[in-house]
Amino acid sequence: MRLRRRQAAVVPDDPCTAALVDALGVHKVKVDGASRYLAARDASVYRDGAAGPVCYPETADEVAACVRIAARHDRAVVPRGAGTGLAGGTVPLGTPVVIATTRMNRILDVNLDNRVVWVEPGVINLDLTRHLLPMGFHFAPDPSSQQVCTIGGNVANNSGGPHCLAYGVTSAHVVAVDVVLPSGEQVRLGGVEPHQPGYDLRGAFVGSEGLLGIATRVAVRITPNPPAVATLLLSFDDVEKAATAVGAIIAAGMVPAALEMMDSRIIAAVEHHVHAGYPLDAAAVLLVEVDGPAAGVAADAARVGEIGRAHGATEVREAVDEHERALLWKGRKGAFGAIAVIKPDYYLHDTVVPRRALVEVLTAIYEIAARHDLIVLNVFHAGDGNLHPLLVFDGREPGTMPRVHAAGREIIEASLAAGGVLSGEHGIGVEKRDFMNLQFSDDDLDAQARLKAAFDPHCRANPGKVIPASHSCADIQALQRVPDGVWG
Amino acid sequence: MNDDLAGFVADVGPSGPVCVRGGGTQWHVGGAVASAATTVWAPIGVVEYEPEEMTVIVGAGTPVADLHVQLALAGQRTNLVESPGSSVGGALVVGRDGVHTLGRGRARDALLQARYVSAEGALVTAGGPTVKNVTGFDLCRLLVGSLGTLGLLGEVILRTQPIPAAARWLQGEVDDPRVVARTTRTASAVLWDGTTTWVHLEGHGTDLDTDAAALPGAFVEVDGPPTLPTHAWSMAPAELVDLDPSATGPFVAEIGVGTVHATAPCPPVAVPDALRRLNQSVRDRFDPDRRLNPGRDPLAA
């Protein structure tokens, strides 16, 4: 009780925080500067966030209490998982109440006949897959951040990962979500039974980036582990040959479990860091994985090798054991950490283009980076055309950030001009919000705003994200600064 | 009848009750359309098909069977249900899955982009043309199963799938049909009528042989699945083996999925008030005057 009085004294004029502390207890509401500083950012380059009180509820009812209290005090709410988002989706604007679901981290029920597991939103993606391993199952979405990112965050962003080429993104692996609506009401969207009456509000909720409510329980579909896996590394002396081979593999009627591409710069950085045995003289490599029953895997692996050679692969190497396979994947998944040897900062983009446009857009990306005097590395999900151009820089160097943002915008424009989309798996958040007009018409955005209004008529859930100012119920300009008197 | 999107937009117009008709094969789902509604038809035909993209752009009025004939020429298909006369748009807005859901996934995941006419008569694009896309809210999922009450589908982009090299239906009798779903890796469907189990295997021929040899009990190859009773019930897959035939009548259950094709109609499913209000709120925002397919209600489907 002494601690509670002392903490409340930090913000004597904030009745919202006092009500939150009353409802949750002092240990679940943080108002100190360090907690709010940490909750003000994610893994994006966006740095203008400002968190209000940071709540750590442990039950759905506590989440609902936070939402109701915030509404009563006319404060917005922003849900938060592990904070690995790359688009500023969980960066709080206008000092809202932050609701971190990281303490809700229990795996609640595993039912193998349903092939469904109920989890709380704070369960870490890879922890779930590790839990299921002895039972012969896994959770298919596998973003590169899977060692730390949460299922709740995966739901909010409709996350992907290398293996969603064959298995589909998070939406295809979520059958139900228990949600606290912005009104504080609790509702189950979807269900374990295949047909549900009404609209597919589960589908609308997945990928809604916290703008429609907060997930408190998630029923995920689990996938049997494949009996056989083959992982191949195809090396090319030319990026264009590698990109052409990607289209040829798909056109041959195969859907590999994963089909990743890395260019020479990222190969060099990764090899230095991980020693995965990537060829340092290659212009590009393809990391191709096929999985499933043994005979199909053997046949597909052979065909991938043949197609690679027919398109000029200088080397085709198949991982001989699980150790080598793990090493090849370690190089791919650790790529973003490895670039620190080049420059301290990076800005990662996430557009998707039709496979036929891969060469054209890659060429444009190299040209754009060169023109802005920036280094760009490419490591991406080639099989589904999901580009991840990585601009590396030192933000401390004067005049760098405007060049980084200008190049980023041109990369987005080049991708859209080639028939692509703004985001493949990272989401829109605040980072790409103002680019939405480039892909969507006023009528298109109006339809998205209607969905938002149906769930959140008072615009209290994660305001200032996804929907651009022209169609948003939030006053985005006002959200960019700390409102007077709300927070010190 | 339209062969272009602009004509479809003009037919729908900005006001007055309107319903869109496909093949009429599931016209009863979710209630009858109000008789005052003007009937319109969505464009027909494949607009663009590039097999290496594994996507197809198609008019919503196109019969699913016609689309599948064209896709099969390049060794591909979609996972939309194909029944005589059914249209692409109808299959999507009704949103029912076929019996191959276990292996091929759900119909709702087939839709990548929709161009639809809103209640105000505007042409709206939801989703995007690429196989992967999280740009903005996922309105495509909302449209699948909406019975055309949020917008009228004009043209869609669908995800395609490769047709496996080999496929066969097998029939046999086992004590527990769940064992069939557990032991096979190539099963796209496991059906069970309480006595007999049917399994559809698809994939590489050698893998099919392996799976067929591993099946418990004696299975023989048959031409296809049994005739499915007309009513659909929905259960948690784990509960299927305990289902009560005195309630469903003769049935065929999809093991691992939970759909039960039953002779008796499914009793109404209770919808919690909060969920009902949320559904109505969505419909209010998209079609406040209830002019789109009036009389049909996804909550009653």
Tab-separated table of C-alpha atoms in Angstrom, chain B:
chain	number	residue	atom	x	y	z
B	1	MET	CA	-26.237	-9.657	-68.221
B	2	ASN	CA	-22.886	-7.888	-68.183
B	3	ASP	CA	-19.524	-8.539	-69.633
B	4	ASP	CA	-17.910	-5.530	-68.008
B	5	LEU	CA	-17.578	-4.053	-64.565
B	6	ALA	CA	-18.786	-0.567	-65.514
B	7	GLY	CA	-22.061	-2.006	-66.760
B	8	PHE	CA	-22.474	-3.920	-63.492
B	9	VAL	CA	-21.885	-0.737	-61.483
B	10	ALA	CA	-24.495	1.057	-63.584
B	11	ASP	CA	-27.003	-1.778	-63.111
B	12	VAL	CA	-26.634	-1.676	-59.330
B	13	GLY	CA	-26.952	2.125	-59.236
B	14	PRO	CA	-26.975	4.253	-56.094
B	15	SER	CA	-30.421	3.481	-54.670
B	16	GLY	CA	-33.280	1.027	-54.481
B	17	PRO	CA	-33.310	-2.603	-53.293
B	18	VAL	CA	-31.143	-4.842	-55.417
B	19	CYS	CA	-30.065	-8.466	-55.367
B	20	VAL	CA	-27.336	-10.164	-57.306
B	21	ARG	CA	-27.976	-13.629	-58.671
B	22	GLY	CA	-25.384	-16.219	-59.531
B	23	GLY	CA	-26.339	-19.797	-60.312
B	24	GLY	CA	-29.094	-19.728	-57.698
B	25	THR	CA	-27.778	-22.996	-56.252
B	26	GLN	CA	-27.788	-21.718	-52.644
B	27	TRP	CA	-30.471	-19.115	-53.042
B	28	HIS	CA	-32.241	-20.201	-49.835
B	29	VAL	CA	-29.256	-19.685	-47.505
B	30	GLY	CA	-29.883	-16.946	-44.936
B	31	GLY	CA	-33.474	-16.258	-45.953
B	32	ALA	CA	-35.386	-15.234	-49.081
B	33	VAL	CA	-34.599	-12.026	-50.946
B	34	ALA	CA	-37.325	-9.387	-50.674
B	35	SER	CA	-39.533	-9.538	-53.747
B	36	ALA	CA	-39.187	-5.802	-54.471
B	37	ALA	CA	-35.452	-6.123	-55.184
B	38	THR	CA	-34.199	-5.644	-58.725
B	39	THR	CA	-32.055	-8.559	-59.896
B	40	VAL	CA	-28.604	-7.879	-61.370
B	41	TRP	CA	-25.924	-10.209	-62.720
B	42	ALA	CA	-22.196	-9.840	-62.233
B	43	PRO	CA	-19.716	-9.953	-65.151
B	44	ILE	CA	-18.772	-13.347	-66.571
B	45	GLY	CA	-15.409	-14.554	-67.791
B	46	VAL	CA	-11.740	-14.899	-66.926
B	47	VAL	CA	-10.135	-11.455	-67.209
B	48	GLU	CA	-6.498	-12.432	-66.693
B	49	TYR	CA	-4.791	-15.655	-65.766
B	50	GLU	CA	-1.080	-16.116	-65.199
B	51	PRO	CA	-0.360	-19.594	-63.848
B	52	GLU	CA	3.102	-18.627	-62.537
B	53	GLU	CA	1.503	-16.001	-60.274
B	54	MET	CA	-0.962	-18.612	-58.980
B	55	THR	CA	-3.729	-16.021	-59.180
B	56	VAL	CA	-6.654	-15.493	-61.528
B	57	ILE	CA	-8.801	-12.410	-62.160
B	58	VAL	CA	-12.352	-13.446	-62.883
B	59	GLY	CA	-15.828	-11.929	-63.175
B	60	ALA	CA	-17.956	-12.860	-60.155
B	61	GLY	CA	-20.716	-14.185	-62.384
B	62	THR	CA	-18.462	-16.822	-63.947
B	63	PRO	CA	-19.538	-20.416	-63.261
B	64	VAL	CA	-17.005	-22.095	-60.968
B	65	ALA	CA	-16.972	-25.110	-63.282
B	66	ASP	CA	-16.032	-22.937	-66.291
B	67	LEU	CA	-13.244	-21.297	-64.295
B	68	HIS	CA	-11.924	-24.674	-63.222
B	69	VAL	CA	-11.886	-25.928	-66.823
B	70	GLN	CA	-9.606	-23.024	-67.772
B	71	LEU	CA	-7.366	-23.401	-64.737
B	72	ALA	CA	-7.020	-27.152	-65.276
B	73	LEU	CA	-5.381	-26.454	-68.654
B	74	ALA	CA	-2.445	-25.095	-66.647
B	75	GLY	CA	-2.677	-27.771	-63.943
B	76	GLN	CA	-4.364	-25.568	-61.359
B	77	ARG	CA	-7.679	-25.137	-59.520
B	78	THR	CA	-9.226	-23.095	-56.684
B	79	ASN	CA	-10.728	-24.442	-53.489
B	80	LEU	CA	-14.178	-22.995	-54.243
B	81	VAL	CA	-17.038	-25.471	-54.196
B	82	GLU	CA	-18.071	-26.524	-57.670
B	83	SER	CA	-21.691	-27.536	-58.063
B	84	PRO	CA	-23.727	-27.468	-61.277
B	85	GLY	CA	-24.321	-23.849	-62.255
B	86	SER	CA	-22.732	-22.280	-59.160
B	87	SER	CA	-20.960	-18.966	-59.740
B	88	VAL	CA	-17.670	-17.696	-58.334
B	89	GLY	CA	-19.404	-14.781	-56.604
B	90	GLY	CA	-22.104	-17.043	-55.187
B	91	ALA	CA	-19.567	-19.561	-53.886
B	92	LEU	CA	-17.712	-16.719	-52.159
B	93	VAL	CA	-20.614	-14.847	-50.583
B	94	VAL	CA	-22.182	-18.072	-49.321
B	95	GLY	CA	-18.716	-19.138	-48.259
B	96	ARG	CA	-19.389	-22.839	-47.723
B	97	ASP	CA	-16.402	-25.163	-47.874
B	98	GLY	CA	-16.177	-28.277	-49.987
B	99	VAL	CA	-15.413	-31.752	-48.654
B	100	HIS	CA	-11.690	-31.311	-49.346
B	101	THR	CA	-11.189	-28.658	-46.659
B	102	LEU	CA	-8.920	-30.930	-44.611
B	103	GLY	CA	-6.272	-30.884	-47.331
B	104	ARG	CA	-7.010	-27.831	-49.450
B	105	GLY	CA	-7.974	-25.237	-46.867
B	106	ARG	CA	-11.036	-23.078	-46.512
B	107	ALA	CA	-12.898	-21.204	-49.224
B	108	ARG	CA	-12.551	-17.969	-47.253
B	109	ASP	CA	-8.783	-18.011	-47.806
B	110	ALA	CA	-9.139	-18.120	-51.608
B	111	LEU	CA	-10.134	-14.463	-52.025
B	112	LEU	CA	-7.199	-12.065	-52.506
B	113	GLN	CA	-8.944	-9.021	-53.940
B	114	ALA	CA	-12.560	-8.058	-54.486
B	115	ARG	CA	-13.931	-5.237	-56.570
B	116	TYR	CA	-17.479	-4.741	-55.392
B	117	VAL	CA	-20.262	-2.213	-55.682
B	118	SER	CA	-21.108	-0.531	-52.389
B	119	ALA	CA	-24.549	0.414	-51.138
B	120	GLU	CA	-23.857	3.937	-52.445
B	121	GLY	CA	-23.151	2.544	-55.893
B	122	ALA	CA	-19.389	3.119	-55.789
B	123	LEU	CA	-16.868	0.610	-57.119
B	124	VAL	CA	-14.667	-0.348	-54.161
B	125	THR	CA	-11.484	-2.417	-54.071
B	126	ALA	CA	-10.792	-4.597	-51.029
B	127	GLY	CA	-7.553	-6.514	-50.589
B	128	GLY	CA	-4.851	-6.614	-53.243
B	129	PRO	CA	-3.664	-8.565	-56.272
B	130	THR	CA	-0.677	-10.333	-54.692
B	131	VAL	CA	-0.697	-13.693	-52.908
B	132	LYS	CA	0.447	-12.007	-49.716
B	133	ASN	CA	-0.951	-8.713	-48.461
B	134	VAL	CA	-1.702	-7.089	-45.104
B	135	THR	CA	-2.345	-3.574	-46.368
B	136	GLY	CA	-5.226	-2.220	-44.283
B	137	PHE	CA	-8.137	-4.184	-42.862
B	138	ASP	CA	-8.861	-7.595	-44.352
B	139	LEU	CA	-12.216	-6.722	-45.896
B	140	CYS	CA	-12.011	-9.751	-48.196
B	141	ARG	CA	-12.574	-12.082	-45.245
B	142	LEU	CA	-15.612	-9.979	-44.299
B	143	LEU	CA	-17.085	-10.316	-47.796
B	144	VAL	CA	-16.778	-14.117	-47.886
B	145	GLY	CA	-19.948	-15.454	-46.279
B	146	SER	CA	-21.627	-12.024	-46.285
B	147	LEU	CA	-24.452	-13.166	-48.608
B	148	GLY	CA	-23.914	-9.986	-50.590
B	149	THR	CA	-25.187	-7.768	-47.792
B	150	LEU	CA	-22.089	-5.528	-47.541
B	151	GLY	CA	-21.347	-5.061	-51.222
B	152	LEU	CA	-22.030	-6.816	-54.505
B	153	LEU	CA	-19.032	-8.681	-55.928
B	154	GLY	CA	-18.186	-7.693	-59.491
B	155	GLU	CA	-14.681	-8.981	-60.125
B	156	VAL	CA	-12.366	-10.963	-57.880
B	157	ILE	CA	-8.789	-12.180	-57.746
B	158	LEU	CA	-8.501	-15.724	-56.438
B	159	ARG	CA	-5.587	-17.754	-55.205
B	160	THR	CA	-5.056	-20.899	-57.272
B	161	GLN	CA	-3.528	-24.221	-56.243
B	162	PRO	CA	-1.610	-26.814	-58.248
B	163	ILE	CA	-3.570	-29.990	-59.019
B	164	PRO	CA	-1.587	-32.886	-57.479
B	165	ALA	CA	-0.141	-35.537	-59.745
B	166	ALA	CA	-2.255	-38.351	-58.342
B	167	ALA	CA	-5.546	-38.727	-56.467
B	168	ARG	CA	-7.852	-41.550	-55.414
B	169	TRP	CA	-10.909	-42.251	-53.250
B	170	LEU	CA	-10.805	-45.254	-50.922
B	171	GLN	CA	-13.586	-46.783	-48.848
B	172	GLY	CA	-13.414	-49.051	-45.822
B	173	GLU	CA	-14.659	-49.729	-42.327
B	174	VAL	CA	-12.719	-48.745	-39.219
B	175	ASP	CA	-13.620	-48.483	-35.545
B	176	ASP	CA	-12.423	-44.896	-35.232
B	177	PRO	CA	-12.298	-42.711	-38.365
B	178	ARG	CA	-10.023	-40.217	-36.589
B	179	VAL	CA	-7.246	-42.771	-36.938
B	180	VAL	CA	-7.501	-42.383	-40.725
B	181	ALA	CA	-6.992	-38.617	-40.474
B	182	ARG	CA	-4.083	-39.120	-38.080
B	183	THR	CA	-2.215	-41.760	-40.059
B	184	THR	CA	-2.493	-40.332	-43.579
B	185	ARG	CA	-0.400	-37.404	-44.800
B	186	THR	CA	-2.030	-36.984	-48.190
B	187	ALA	CA	-5.701	-37.014	-47.151
B	188	SER	CA	-7.684	-34.084	-48.516
B	189	ALA	CA	-10.935	-35.508	-47.125
B	190	VAL	CA	-11.970	-38.126	-44.571
B	191	LEU	CA	-15.721	-38.781	-44.559
B	192	TRP	CA	-17.635	-41.045	-42.161
B	193	ASP	CA	-21.290	-42.053	-41.967
B	194	GLY	CA	-21.112	-43.847	-38.633
B	195	THR	CA	-20.103	-47.145	-40.244
B	196	THR	CA	-18.149	-46.573	-43.408
B	197	THR	CA	-15.152	-44.277	-43.905
B	198	TRP	CA	-14.142	-42.700	-47.199
B	199	VAL	CA	-10.764	-41.082	-47.651
B	200	HIS	CA	-9.516	-39.014	-50.577
B	201	LEU	CA	-5.752	-39.103	-51.031
B	202	GLU	CA	-3.928	-36.662	-53.298
B	203	GLY	CA	-0.271	-35.919	-53.925
B	204	HIS	CA	2.695	-37.852	-55.278
B	205	GLY	CA	1.696	-41.365	-56.427
B	206	THR	CA	4.238	-43.150	-54.229
B	207	ASP	CA	3.058	-41.231	-51.164
B	208	LEU	CA	-0.527	-42.268	-51.920
B	209	ASP	CA	0.573	-45.912	-52.053
B	210	THR	CA	2.336	-45.506	-48.706
B	211	ASP	CA	-0.708	-43.896	-47.093
B	212	ALA	CA	-3.117	-46.451	-48.582
B	213	ALA	CA	-0.983	-49.313	-47.267
B	214	ALA	CA	-0.923	-47.783	-43.788
B	215	LEU	CA	-4.711	-47.429	-43.509
B	216	PRO	CA	-6.227	-49.472	-40.667
B	217	GLY	CA	-8.474	-52.257	-41.963
B	218	ALA	CA	-9.348	-53.142	-45.542
B	219	PHE	CA	-9.925	-50.212	-47.903
B	220	VAL	CA	-10.896	-50.510	-51.554
B	221	GLU	CA	-10.682	-47.905	-54.290
B	222	VAL	CA	-14.021	-46.327	-55.249
B	223	ASP	CA	-15.139	-43.787	-57.847
B	224	GLY	CA	-15.938	-40.982	-55.428
B	225	PRO	CA	-17.494	-39.865	-52.162
B	226	PRO	CA	-20.964	-40.888	-51.032
B	227	THR	CA	-23.968	-38.732	-51.835
B	228	LEU	CA	-24.082	-36.003	-49.218
B	229	PRO	CA	-27.331	-35.275	-47.349
B	230	THR	CA	-28.503	-31.711	-47.950
B	231	HIS	CA	-28.305	-30.037	-44.526
B	232	ALA	CA	-25.042	-28.874	-42.965
B	233	TRP	CA	-24.346	-29.049	-39.238
B	234	SER	CA	-21.189	-27.691	-37.689
B	235	MET	CA	-19.398	-29.338	-34.770
B	236	ALA	CA	-16.001	-29.309	-33.113
B	237	PRO	CA	-14.063	-32.042	-34.960
B	238	ALA	CA	-13.271	-33.875	-31.722
B	239	GLU	CA	-17.002	-34.274	-30.991
B	240	LEU	CA	-17.893	-35.912	-34.300
B	241	VAL	CA	-17.491	-39.483	-33.092
B	242	ASP	CA	-20.079	-38.794	-30.389
B	243	LEU	CA	-22.696	-37.224	-32.640
B	244	ASP	CA	-26.272	-38.358	-32.182
B	245	PRO	CA	-27.769	-39.884	-35.364
B	246	SER	CA	-31.268	-39.652	-33.890
B	247	ALA	CA	-30.919	-35.862	-34.170
B	248	THR	CA	-29.156	-35.590	-37.502
B	249	GLY	CA	-30.742	-38.518	-39.297
B	250	PRO	CA	-28.456	-40.363	-41.726
B	251	PHE	CA	-25.291	-38.289	-42.003
B	252	VAL	CA	-21.854	-37.959	-43.563
B	253	ALA	CA	-19.336	-36.202	-41.318
B	254	GLU	CA	-16.087	-34.531	-42.374
B	255	ILE	CA	-13.524	-35.922	-39.951
B	256	GLY	CA	-10.911	-33.389	-38.844
B	257	VAL	CA	-13.086	-30.506	-40.091
B	258	GLY	CA	-16.391	-30.731	-38.222
B	259	THR	CA	-18.977	-30.253	-40.961
B	260	VAL	CA	-21.776	-32.816	-40.792
B	261	HIS	CA	-23.941	-33.327	-43.862
B	262	ALA	CA	-27.199	-34.363	-42.261
B	263	THR	CA	-30.663	-35.403	-43.365
B	264	ALA	CA	-32.350	-33.310	-40.667
B	265	PRO	CA	-32.063	-29.510	-40.654
B	266	CYS	CA	-29.605	-28.011	-38.194
B	267	PRO	CA	-31.367	-26.511	-35.182
B	268	PRO	CA	-30.876	-22.730	-34.864
B	269	VAL	CA	-27.578	-21.739	-33.296
B	270	ALA	CA	-27.809	-19.252	-30.434
B	271	VAL	CA	-25.937	-16.031	-31.169
B	272	PRO	CA	-24.790	-14.049	-28.105
B	273	ASP	CA	-26.264	-10.543	-27.921
B	274	ALA	CA	-22.900	-8.766	-28.134
B	275	LEU	CA	-22.011	-10.687	-31.293
B	276	ARG	CA	-25.422	-10.029	-32.816
B	277	ARG	CA	-25.071	-6.293	-32.135
B	278	LEU	CA	-21.608	-6.247	-33.672
B	279	ASN	CA	-22.893	-7.972	-36.810
B	280	GLN	CA	-25.732	-5.472	-37.084
B	281	SER	CA	-23.344	-2.595	-36.511
B	282	VAL	CA	-21.175	-3.776	-39.422
B	283	ARG	CA	-24.207	-4.067	-41.690
B	284	ASP	CA	-25.491	-0.648	-40.573
B	285	ARG	CA	-22.206	0.967	-41.569
B	286	PHE	CA	-21.955	-0.696	-44.970
B	287	ASP	CA	-25.617	-0.645	-45.939
B	288	PRO	CA	-27.716	1.527	-43.623
B	289	ASP	CA	-30.790	1.313	-45.858
B	290	ARG	CA	-30.546	-2.468	-46.284
B	291	ARG	CA	-30.728	-2.217	-50.063
B	292	LEU	CA	-28.214	-4.965	-50.815
B	293	ASN	CA	-29.814	-8.404	-50.972
B	294	PRO	CA	-32.561	-7.350	-48.535
B	295	GLY	CA	-34.079	-10.255	-46.657
B	296	ARG	CA	-30.910	-12.311	-46.541
B	297	ASP	CA	-29.107	-12.445	-43.219
B	298	PRO	CA	-25.745	-14.093	-42.523
B	299	LEU	CA	-26.782	-14.548	-38.887
B	300	ALA	CA	-29.559	-16.827	-40.125
B	301	ALA	CA	-27.247	-18.781	-42.437
